[in-house]
CSV table of C-alpha atoms and ligand atoms in Angstrom, one decimal:
chain,number,residue,atom,x,y,z
A,234,MET,CA,4.3,-30.9,15.1
A,235,ILE,CA,3.5,-29.4,11.4
A,236,THR,CA,1.0,-31.0,9.7
A,237,ALA,CA,-1.4,-30.4,6.9
A,238,GLY,CA,-3.7,-28.4,9.1
A,239,THR,CA,-1.3,-26.4,10.3
A,240,ARG,CA,-1.7,-22.3,9.5
A,241,VAL,CA,0.8,-20.2,7.9
A,242,ALA,CA,1.5,-16.8,8.5
A,243,GLY,CA,4.4,-14.8,7.7
A,244,VAL,CA,6.3,-11.6,7.1
A,245,ILE,CA,6.7,-9.9,3.6
A,246,GLY,CA,9.7,-7.0,3.0
A,247,SER,CA,13.2,-6.7,1.7
A,248,PRO,CA,15.3,-7.1,3.4
A,249,VAL,CA,13.7,-9.6,5.7
A,250,GLY,CA,16.9,-12.0,6.3
A,251,HIS,CA,17.8,-10.6,9.7
A,252,SER,CA,13.8,-10.0,10.8
A,253,LEU,CA,13.2,-11.1,14.3
A,254,SER,CA,9.4,-11.4,13.7
A,255,PRO,CA,9.8,-15.2,12.9
A,256,VAL,CA,11.2,-15.8,16.3
A,257,LEU,CA,8.9,-13.4,18.2
A,258,HIS,CA,5.6,-15.0,16.3
A,259,ASN,CA,6.7,-18.5,16.7
A,260,ALA,CA,7.3,-18.0,20.5
A,261,ALA,CA,3.8,-16.6,20.7
A,262,PHE,CA,2.2,-19.4,18.9
A,263,ALA,CA,4.1,-21.8,21.0
A,264,GLN,CA,3.2,-20.3,24.1
A,265,LEU,CA,-0.7,-19.8,23.2
A,266,GLY,CA,-0.5,-23.6,22.2
A,267,LEU,CA,-1.8,-22.8,18.5
A,268,ASP,CA,-1.0,-25.1,15.8
A,269,TRP,CA,0.5,-22.1,13.5
A,270,VAL,CA,4.0,-21.4,12.1
A,271,TYR,CA,5.5,-18.3,11.0
A,272,LEU,CA,7.8,-17.5,8.0
A,273,ALA,CA,9.9,-14.7,6.7
A,274,PHE,CA,9.4,-14.2,2.8
A,275,GLU,CA,11.8,-12.1,1.0
A,276,VAL,CA,9.7,-10.1,-1.4
A,277,ALA,CA,11.1,-7.9,-4.0
A,278,PRO,CA,10.2,-4.2,-4.2
A,279,GLY,CA,7.3,-3.8,-6.5
A,280,GLU,CA,6.0,-7.2,-5.7
A,281,ALA,CA,3.8,-6.6,-2.9
A,282,ARG,CA,0.5,-6.9,-4.9
A,283,ALA,CA,1.6,-10.2,-6.2
A,284,ALA,CA,2.7,-11.5,-2.6
A,285,LEU,CA,-0.9,-10.6,-1.5
A,286,ASP,CA,-2.4,-12.9,-4.4
A,287,ALA,CA,-0.2,-15.6,-3.2
A,288,MET,CA,-1.4,-15.3,0.0
A,289,ARG,CA,-5.0,-15.7,-1.4
A,290,VAL,CA,-3.9,-18.6,-3.4
A,291,LEU,CA,-2.1,-20.5,-1.1
A,292,GLY,CA,-4.4,-19.8,2.0
A,293,LEU,CA,-2.1,-17.8,4.5
A,294,ALA,CA,-3.7,-17.3,7.4
A,295,GLY,CA,-1.9,-13.6,8.0
A,296,LEU,CA,0.9,-11.3,7.1
A,297,SER,CA,3.0,-9.2,8.6
A,298,VAL,CA,4.3,-6.3,6.4
A,299,THR,CA,7.3,-4.2,6.5
A,300,MET,CA,9.9,-2.3,4.3
A,301,PRO,CA,9.2,-1.4,1.7
A,302,HIS,CA,5.9,-2.7,0.9
A,303,LYS,CA,3.6,-1.0,3.8
A,304,GLU,CA,2.0,1.5,1.3
A,305,ALA,CA,1.9,-1.0,-1.6
A,306,VAL,CA,-0.3,-3.3,0.6
A,307,ALA,CA,-2.7,-0.5,1.6
A,308,ASP,CA,-3.4,-0.1,-1.8
A,309,ALA,CA,-3.6,-3.9,-2.7
A,310,VAL,CA,-6.2,-5.3,0.1
A,311,ASP,CA,-9.7,-5.5,-0.2
A,312,GLU,CA,-10.4,-3.3,3.0
A,313,LEU,CA,-8.6,-1.1,5.3
A,314,ASP,CA,-9.5,-0.5,9.1
A,315,ALA,CA,-9.7,3.3,10.0
A,316,THR,CA,-6.0,3.6,11.4
A,317,ALA,CA,-4.4,2.0,8.4
A,318,ARG,CA,-6.6,4.3,6.0
A,319,SER,CA,-5.7,7.3,7.7
A,320,LEU,CA,-2.0,6.3,7.6
A,321,HIS,CA,-2.4,4.8,3.9
A,322,SER,CA,-0.1,2.0,5.6
A,323,VAL,CA,-0.3,-1.2,6.5
A,324,ASN,CA,1.9,-3.7,8.6
A,325,THR,CA,-0.8,-6.3,9.0
A,326,VAL,CA,-2.8,-8.3,6.9
A,327,VAL,CA,-5.9,-10.7,8.1
A,328,ALA,CA,-7.5,-13.1,5.7
A,329,ARG,CA,-11.1,-13.4,6.7
A,330,SER,CA,-12.9,-16.5,6.2
A,331,ASP,CA,-14.7,-15.3,3.3
A,332,GLY,CA,-11.0,-15.0,1.7
A,333,SER,CA,-11.0,-11.0,1.6
A,334,LEU,CA,-7.8,-9.4,2.9
A,335,VAL,CA,-8.1,-6.6,5.5
A,336,GLY,CA,-5.1,-4.0,6.2
A,337,TYR,CA,-4.3,-2.9,9.8
A,338,SER,CA,-1.5,-0.7,11.3
A,339,THR,CA,-0.5,-1.8,14.7
A,340,ASP,CA,3.0,0.2,14.8
A,341,GLY,CA,1.3,3.2,16.7
A,342,ASN,CA,-0.7,1.3,19.0
A,343,GLY,CA,2.4,-0.9,19.7
A,344,LEU,CA,4.2,1.9,20.9
A,345,VAL,CA,1.3,3.2,23.3
A,346,ALA,CA,1.4,-0.4,24.3
A,347,SER,CA,4.7,-0.3,25.1
A,348,LEU,CA,4.6,2.8,26.9
A,349,ALA,CA,1.4,1.4,29.2
A,350,ALA,CA,3.3,-1.9,30.2
A,351,ALA,CA,6.1,0.5,31.3
A,352,GLY,CA,3.4,2.4,33.6
A,353,VAL,CA,3.2,5.4,31.6
A,354,ALA,CA,-0.3,6.5,30.2
A,355,VAL,CA,-0.4,8.9,27.6
A,356,ALA,CA,-3.9,10.1,28.1
A,357,GLY,CA,-3.7,14.1,29.4
A,358,ARG,CA,0.2,14.2,28.5
A,359,THR,CA,2.3,16.5,26.5
A,360,THR,CA,4.3,14.5,23.7
A,361,CYS,CA,7.3,15.2,21.5
A,362,VAL,CA,7.8,12.8,18.3
A,363,LEU,CA,11.6,13.1,16.7
A,364,GLY,CA,11.1,12.2,13.1
A,365,ALA,CA,8.2,12.2,10.6
A,366,GLY,CA,8.8,9.2,8.5
A,367,GLY,CA,6.3,6.1,8.2
A,368,ALA,CA,6.9,4.9,11.9
A,369,ALA,CA,6.7,8.6,13.5
A,370,ARG,CA,3.6,8.9,11.4
A,371,ALA,CA,1.6,6.0,13.0
A,372,ILE,CA,3.0,7.2,16.6
A,373,CYS,CA,1.5,10.4,16.0
A,374,HIS,CA,-1.9,9.4,14.8
A,375,ALA,CA,-2.0,6.6,17.7
A,376,LEU,CA,-0.8,9.2,20.6
A,377,ALA,CA,-3.6,11.4,19.6
A,378,GLN,CA,-6.0,8.2,19.3
A,379,ALA,CA,-4.9,7.6,23.1
A,380,GLY,CA,-5.9,10.8,24.4
A,381,ALA,CA,-2.6,12.9,24.2
A,382,ALA,CA,-2.8,16.7,25.0
A,383,SER,CA,-0.7,17.7,22.5
A,384,VAL,CA,1.8,16.0,19.9
A,385,ALA,CA,4.6,18.3,18.5
A,386,VAL,CA,6.5,16.7,16.2
A,387,VAL,CA,10.4,17.9,15.5
A,388,ASN,CA,12.0,16.7,12.0
A,389,ARG,CA,15.2,17.4,9.9
A,390,THR,CA,12.9,18.2,7.2
A,391,ALA,CA,9.9,20.6,8.1
A,392,ALA,CA,7.6,19.7,5.5
A,393,ALA,CA,7.4,16.0,6.6
A,394,ALA,CA,6.7,17.3,10.3
A,395,GLU,CA,3.9,19.2,8.9
A,396,VAL,CA,2.3,15.8,7.4
A,397,ALA,CA,2.9,13.9,10.7
A,398,ALA,CA,1.6,16.4,12.8
A,399,ALA,CA,-1.8,16.7,10.8
A,400,LEU,CA,-2.1,13.2,11.5
A,401,ALA,CA,-2.6,13.6,15.4
A,402,VAL,CA,-6.5,14.0,15.3
A,403,ALA,CA,-8.8,12.7,17.6
A,404,GLY,CA,-12.4,13.0,17.8
A,405,GLY,CA,-11.9,15.7,15.0
A,406,VAL,CA,-9.7,17.9,17.2
A,407,ALA,CA,-6.1,18.4,15.5
A,408,ILE,CA,-3.7,18.4,18.5
A,409,GLY,CA,-0.6,18.3,16.4
A,410,SER,CA,1.9,20.5,15.7
A,411,VAL,CA,5.5,21.3,14.1
A,412,GLY,CA,7.8,21.5,17.4
A,413,THR,CA,11.2,22.5,18.0
A,414,ALA,CA,13.9,21.9,20.7
A,415,ARG,CA,11.4,23.9,23.4
A,416,GLU,CA,8.7,21.1,23.0
A,417,ILE,CA,11.1,18.4,23.5
A,418,ALA,CA,12.3,19.9,26.9
A,419,ALA,CA,8.5,20.9,27.7
A,420,ALA,CA,7.2,17.3,26.8
A,421,ASP,CA,5.9,14.9,29.3
A,422,ILE,CA,6.7,12.1,27.0
A,423,VAL,CA,9.4,12.6,24.2
A,424,ILE,CA,9.6,9.5,21.8
A,425,ASN,CA,12.6,9.4,19.1
A,426,ALA,CA,10.8,7.9,16.0
A,427,THR,CA,14.1,8.6,13.8
A,428,SER,CA,16.4,5.7,12.9
A,429,VAL,CA,19.4,7.9,14.6
A,430,GLY,CA,21.1,5.5,17.4
A,431,MET,CA,20.7,2.1,15.2
A,432,GLY,CA,24.0,0.3,15.7
A,433,THR,CA,25.4,3.6,16.8
A,434,SER,CA,26.0,5.9,19.8
A,435,ASP,CA,24.6,8.7,17.7
A,436,LEU,CA,21.8,10.9,19.3
A,437,PRO,CA,18.9,12.4,17.6
A,438,PHE,CA,18.9,15.8,19.8
A,439,ASP,CA,20.7,17.1,22.4
A,440,PRO,CA,20.0,15.2,25.2
A,441,ALA,CA,20.7,18.4,27.6
A,442,LEU,CA,17.2,19.0,27.0
A,443,LEU,CA,16.2,16.0,29.1
A,444,HIS,CA,15.4,16.4,32.7
A,445,ALA,CA,13.8,14.1,35.5
A,446,GLY,CA,10.0,13.9,35.5
A,447,GLN,CA,10.1,13.3,31.6
A,448,VAL,CA,9.3,9.9,30.0
A,449,VAL,CA,11.9,9.2,26.9
A,450,ALA,CA,11.1,6.4,24.6
A,451,ASP,CA,13.1,5.0,21.5
A,452,ILE,CA,11.7,3.0,18.7
A,453,VAL,CA,15.6,1.8,18.0
A,454,TYR,CA,15.8,-1.5,19.9
A,455,HIS,CA,19.6,-2.0,18.7
A,456,PRO,CA,21.3,-1.5,21.4
A,457,ARG,CA,18.7,-2.2,23.6
A,458,GLU,CA,19.7,0.5,25.6
A,459,THR,CA,20.4,3.5,22.8
A,460,ALA,CA,22.5,6.4,23.8
A,461,LEU,CA,19.6,8.6,24.1
A,462,LEU,CA,18.1,6.3,26.8
A,463,ARG,CA,21.4,6.3,28.6
A,464,ALA,CA,21.5,10.1,28.6
A,465,ALA,CA,17.6,10.2,29.5
A,466,ARG,CA,18.4,7.8,32.5
A,467,SER,CA,21.5,9.9,33.8
A,468,ALA,CA,19.1,12.8,33.4
A,469,GLY,CA,16.8,11.1,35.6
A,470,ALA,CA,14.0,10.3,33.2
A,471,ILE,CA,12.0,7.5,33.0
A,472,THR,CA,12.9,5.4,29.8
A,473,VAL,CA,11.2,2.9,27.4
A,474,GLU,CA,13.3,0.6,25.2
A,475,GLY,CA,12.4,0.2,21.8
A,476,LEU,CA,12.1,-3.5,22.2
A,477,GLY,CA,8.7,-2.9,23.9
A,478,MET,CA,7.1,-1.5,20.8
A,479,LEU,CA,8.6,-4.0,18.5
A,480,VAL,CA,7.2,-6.9,20.8
A,481,GLN,CA,3.8,-5.2,21.6
A,482,GLN,CA,3.0,-4.5,18.0
A,483,ALA,CA,3.7,-8.2,17.2
A,484,ALA,CA,1.4,-9.2,19.9
A,485,LEU,CA,-1.3,-6.9,18.7
A,486,GLN,CA,-0.7,-8.8,15.0
A,487,GLN,CA,-1.5,-12.3,16.7
A,488,GLN,CA,-4.6,-10.7,18.2
A,489,LEU,CA,-5.8,-9.7,14.9
A,490,TRP,CA,-5.3,-13.0,13.6
A,491,HIS,CA,-6.6,-15.3,15.9
A,492,GLY,CA,-8.2,-13.3,18.6
A,493,ALA,CA,-5.9,-14.2,21.7
A,494,MET,CA,-3.4,-12.2,22.8
A,495,PRO,CA,-0.1,-13.7,23.5
A,496,ASP,CA,2.4,-13.2,26.7
A,497,VAL,CA,4.6,-10.2,25.8
A,498,ALA,CA,7.3,-11.4,28.6
A,499,VAL,CA,7.3,-14.9,26.6
A,500,MET,CA,7.8,-13.0,23.5
A,501,THR,CA,10.5,-10.2,24.9
A,502,ALA,CA,12.6,-13.4,26.5
A,503,ALA,CA,12.7,-14.9,23.3
A,504,VAL,CA,14.4,-12.3,21.4
A,505,ALA,CA,16.3,-10.4,23.9
B,850,ATR,P1,10.5,4.9,9.4
B,850,ATR,O1,9.6,4.1,8.2
B,850,ATR,O2,11.3,3.5,9.9
B,850,ATR,O3,10.3,5.8,10.0
B,850,ATR,P2,11.8,6.4,7.4
B,850,ATR,O4,10.3,6.8,6.8
B,850,ATR,O5,12.6,6.5,6.5
B,850,ATR,O6,11.8,5.6,8.3
B,850,ATR,O7,12.2,8.1,8.2
B,850,ATR,C1,13.2,8.1,8.9
B,850,ATR,C2,13.0,9.3,9.8
B,850,ATR,O8,14.0,9.6,10.6
B,850,ATR,C3,12.6,10.5,8.8
B,850,ATR,O9,11.8,11.6,9.6
B,850,ATR,C4,14.0,11.2,8.9
B,850,ATR,O10,14.0,12.8,8.7
B,850,ATR,P3,13.7,13.3,7.3
B,850,ATR,O11,12.4,13.2,7.3
B,850,ATR,O12,14.4,14.7,7.5
B,850,ATR,O13,14.7,12.4,6.3
B,850,ATR,C5,14.9,10.9,10.4
B,850,ATR,N1,16.2,10.5,10.2
B,850,ATR,C6,16.8,9.7,9.6
B,850,ATR,N2,18.2,9.9,9.7
B,850,ATR,C7,18.3,11.3,10.4
B,850,ATR,C8,19.6,11.8,11.1
B,850,ATR,N3,20.7,11.3,10.7
B,850,ATR,N4,19.3,13.0,11.6
B,850,ATR,C9,18.0,13.5,11.7
B,850,ATR,N5,16.7,12.6,11.4
B,850,ATR,C10,17.0,11.7,10.5
C-alpha cells in the first residue's frame, strides 16, 4: 500500500511513454519487500536541471535518466562517480541523506553483468564493439574496467570511434583502438551497441564474419532475438540478448538507491 512514508523513484526522459523501467523497478521493489514506488516522468529536452531541482524539493529518493538528459544531468548533479565523470553521462541519480545528488552510470556494467550472467567472463578476452554512441562509450569503458585484453571499436563514423576507443582504459593502460571487419572476425566477444536491428531485421554488419567459439551480444532487445543474434546462433556462437543489459543496469540502479540487489530473474519475468 502507498502511504505517506512511501519513497518515490522514477525515470526522467523524453519520450518515456513506452519505457519498461517502471515495470522493471516496481517488480524489484515488490520482490525486495521495499515501500518504494517508481514512476515515469516526461521531461522535455533542456529541462534536466529543473527536474533535478524538483527531485530535491520533492525529496525523490532516486532517478533513472534516459535520452536526452544523460549529459545535462552530469552537469547538474553535486557529485559524479568516477565512471560517470569519465563518460560525462549519468543514468542514475542517488539522493544522499544530506540532500546532495550523486550521478552514476550503470549502463556499461549492466552489459558486463549480462555477459557474466550468461557465463561469459570479460577478463583477458579480446572484444569488439559496434557503434560509438552513448551506450557504446559506456560499454568500452566497462569492458576495460572488467579486464578485457583489448577493445576494438567499429563505427560508421571514424571520429566517433576514436572517442569511444579512448575510453577503454584500465589502470592507466589504453587498450582501445579503431577496428574493422577483421577485428569483428577475430574478437572473442562481439557487441552490437548500435540501434541497428531495433524493430527491424537489419544487421549491423555481415554475420558471415561470425563463427563458433565467439560470444555475440546485442544491446537491442526488441525483438528479443535480433536478426544479428539469430545469425550468430546459426554460426555456432554463444548469444547474449539485450534484455539482459536492460535488466542488469536497472538492478545496479536499485543497489545504488537502497543497497539491496534484486532478483534479476523476477525483473526479467516482469518484462519478458
Ligand atoms: P545511444 O545513446 O543509444 O548509443 P546514439 O548516441 O545515437 O545512441 O548512437 C547510435 C550509434 O549507432 C552510433 O554509433 C551510430 O553511428 P554514427 O556514430 O556513425 O552515427 C550507430 N548507428 C545508428 N544507426 C546506424 C546505421 N544505420 N548503421 C550504422 N551505424 C548506425
